[in-house]
XYZ file of C-alpha atoms in Angstrom:
198
model
C 44.730 57.033 44.495
C 47.764 54.931 43.692
C 47.327 51.148 43.158
C 49.954 49.422 45.262
C 50.266 46.467 47.622
C 49.232 48.425 50.705
C 46.095 49.704 48.980
C 45.196 46.173 47.842
C 45.675 44.788 51.355
C 43.360 47.421 52.820
C 40.660 47.171 50.116
C 39.429 43.576 49.816
C 37.259 44.411 46.766
C 40.247 45.557 44.708
C 42.225 42.559 45.909
C 39.509 40.157 44.699
C 39.332 41.916 41.309
C 43.117 41.725 40.867
C 43.261 38.056 41.922
C 40.463 37.082 39.509
C 42.159 39.029 36.708
C 45.537 37.436 37.399
C 44.140 33.884 37.598
C 42.093 34.428 34.400
C 45.090 35.633 32.403
C 47.274 32.818 33.762
C 44.635 30.234 32.928
C 44.197 31.534 29.394
C 47.944 31.543 28.785
C 48.203 27.912 29.965
C 44.986 26.395 28.539
C 44.207 28.094 25.212
C 47.405 26.944 23.432
C 46.493 23.306 24.174
C 43.488 23.573 21.848
C 45.846 24.277 18.951
C 48.448 21.630 19.790
C 48.075 18.469 17.675
C 49.464 16.209 20.406
C 46.450 17.001 22.612
C 43.682 17.100 19.999
C 44.568 14.310 17.563
C 44.649 10.601 18.393
C 47.948 8.787 18.749
C 48.626 6.367 15.888
C 46.715 3.189 16.683
C 43.987 4.806 18.805
C 40.525 4.002 17.494
C 37.088 4.883 18.838
C 35.549 2.345 21.184
C 33.287 -0.284 19.668
C 29.661 -0.168 20.861
C 30.355 -3.146 23.148
C 33.394 -1.374 24.616
C 31.302 1.785 25.104
C 28.735 -0.276 27.011
C 31.607 -1.712 29.091
C 32.883 1.788 29.782
C 29.407 2.705 31.021
C 29.487 -0.296 33.379
C 32.972 0.794 34.530
C 31.580 4.237 35.372
C 28.338 2.984 36.916
C 30.118 0.541 39.229
C 32.590 3.234 40.320
C 35.746 1.440 39.169
C 37.407 4.841 38.622
C 37.250 5.437 42.400
C 40.004 2.872 42.966
C 41.715 2.518 39.584
C 43.418 5.276 37.637
C 43.983 5.158 33.874
C 46.957 7.450 33.616
C 50.580 6.514 34.045
C 52.529 9.493 35.286
C 56.059 10.125 33.957
C 57.784 8.866 37.091
C 60.356 6.087 36.992
C 58.519 3.891 39.508
C 55.327 4.053 37.443
C 56.879 3.563 34.018
C 58.846 0.544 35.264
C 55.683 -1.040 36.665
C 53.061 -0.081 34.078
C 54.954 0.885 30.920
C 55.242 4.099 28.931
C 53.685 7.154 30.551
C 50.293 8.221 29.226
C 50.002 10.861 26.511
C 47.023 13.091 25.704
C 46.456 11.554 22.269
C 45.461 8.251 23.890
C 42.346 9.809 25.406
C 40.810 11.833 22.562
C 37.813 9.462 22.375
C 37.178 9.438 26.143
C 34.298 11.686 27.144
C 35.029 12.249 30.009
C 38.516 10.807 30.371
C 39.113 8.374 33.244
C 42.529 9.413 34.494
C 41.617 9.275 38.162
C 43.864 10.239 41.015
C 43.473 7.452 43.553
C 45.000 4.025 43.321
C 43.549 1.607 45.797
C 43.889 -0.882 42.943
C 46.483 -0.908 40.154
C 46.509 1.513 37.239
C 44.549 0.105 34.286
C 45.961 2.281 31.487
C 47.894 -0.649 29.977
C 45.804 -3.610 31.143
C 44.511 -4.454 27.641
C 45.877 -7.803 26.472
C 47.886 -8.327 29.657
C 45.454 -10.992 30.903
C 43.032 -13.223 29.019
C 39.263 -12.726 28.949
C 38.719 -15.650 31.314
C 41.100 -14.126 33.896
C 39.028 -10.930 33.829
C 35.782 -12.909 34.194
C 37.119 -14.796 37.225
C 38.503 -11.565 38.668
C 35.168 -9.748 38.293
C 33.242 -12.682 39.790
C 35.555 -12.957 42.813
C 38.850 -11.009 42.738
C 40.397 -13.112 45.508
C 40.349 -16.170 43.237
C 43.199 -14.663 41.197
C 44.682 -12.077 43.591
C 44.347 -13.412 47.166
C 45.236 -10.083 48.840
C 42.774 -8.061 46.746
C 40.308 -5.814 48.550
C 38.233 -5.257 45.405
C 34.552 -6.160 45.788
C 33.089 -8.967 43.673
C 30.707 -8.188 40.805
C 28.969 -11.550 40.168
C 25.756 -9.959 38.802
C 27.554 -8.608 35.745
C 27.676 -12.080 34.160
C 23.896 -12.503 34.327
C 22.841 -8.929 33.491
C 22.282 -8.224 29.805
C 23.585 -4.970 28.342
C 20.773 -2.456 27.883
C 20.960 -1.814 24.146
C 18.095 0.704 24.155
C 20.307 3.731 24.782
C 23.251 2.701 22.586
C 21.710 4.338 19.500
C 21.376 7.667 21.282
C 24.938 7.436 22.564
C 26.286 6.663 19.106
C 24.405 9.641 17.604
C 25.848 11.965 20.245
C 29.368 10.625 19.716
C 28.908 10.913 15.940
C 28.096 14.605 16.445
C 31.448 14.894 18.246
C 33.235 13.459 15.213
C 33.380 9.741 16.039
C 32.865 7.411 13.066
C 29.821 5.395 14.216
C 26.954 4.189 12.073
C 23.387 3.144 12.874
C 24.331 -0.512 12.300
C 26.582 -0.529 15.374
C 24.313 -2.280 17.863
C 24.966 -4.385 20.966
C 22.541 -7.290 21.485
C 22.617 -10.397 23.641
C 25.831 -9.564 25.494
C 26.234 -9.464 29.262
C 27.577 -6.488 31.161
C 30.553 -8.667 32.039
C 31.260 -9.219 28.309
C 31.079 -5.469 27.768
C 33.362 -4.619 30.705
C 35.924 -7.241 29.653
C 35.871 -5.853 26.080
C 36.487 -2.360 27.461
C 39.341 -3.486 29.733
C 40.969 -5.508 26.952
C 41.105 -2.367 24.803
C 42.910 -0.172 27.357
C 46.474 0.755 26.435
C 46.607 -1.034 23.092
C 47.469 2.154 21.203
C 51.063 2.019 22.377
C 51.789 -1.726 22.037
C 55.576 -1.532 22.108
C 55.924 0.372 25.349
C 55.306 -2.315 27.968
C-alpha cells in the first residue's frame, strides 16, 4: 500500500493522522524557539512588576470586562503607530498573567494610556465617560469609587506571583483604597516602559 494523495483522500483516518502530525510539527517549529528567545521571555528595560494596588486594579479591569472593548496591543501598522505610539513588544507583557492584548476595539487601545491623562480625568471618565468624551458609548462605573478593594486575597495572589518569579514580599498589602483608585493606578502604569515612543 503506497501512501499518496489519492490514498489519503479515500481513507479519512490516515488523513486525520497526517493532518495532526503536520500541524504538530509546524506548531513545534514555530512555538518552541520563542521559549529560548530573550526578547519574549525577559522584560524590556523599564518594565517592573505591578504594585499590589495595580494588581488589584488589573483584577477590576478583568472583572468589569474592560478587555472586551479595549485592546492593549499596538500592532505594527502605520495607522496604529501614528495614533498610539510605538508598536507593542513581547517584553512589555512578561508580568501579565494572562496578557490583555485583546482583539476588539470598541474603545481605544490602552497600551500607552499611562500618564497620558491625569488621575482626576480617569476618575471622571469612570464615573461617567460622556463627561469627558461626549460621543463615548462606554458604560459608567460609579460604584467603583465607593467599593473598597478586597485585600483578603492579595496575599494569596502575591504568593502565587512570587512562585512565578515576581519580586513581591509579605509586606505588600493594599488597605483602605477604592476599586477606582486601584483601576486608575493600573491604567496609569500601562505603556510606561517605553516612555520615548509616543
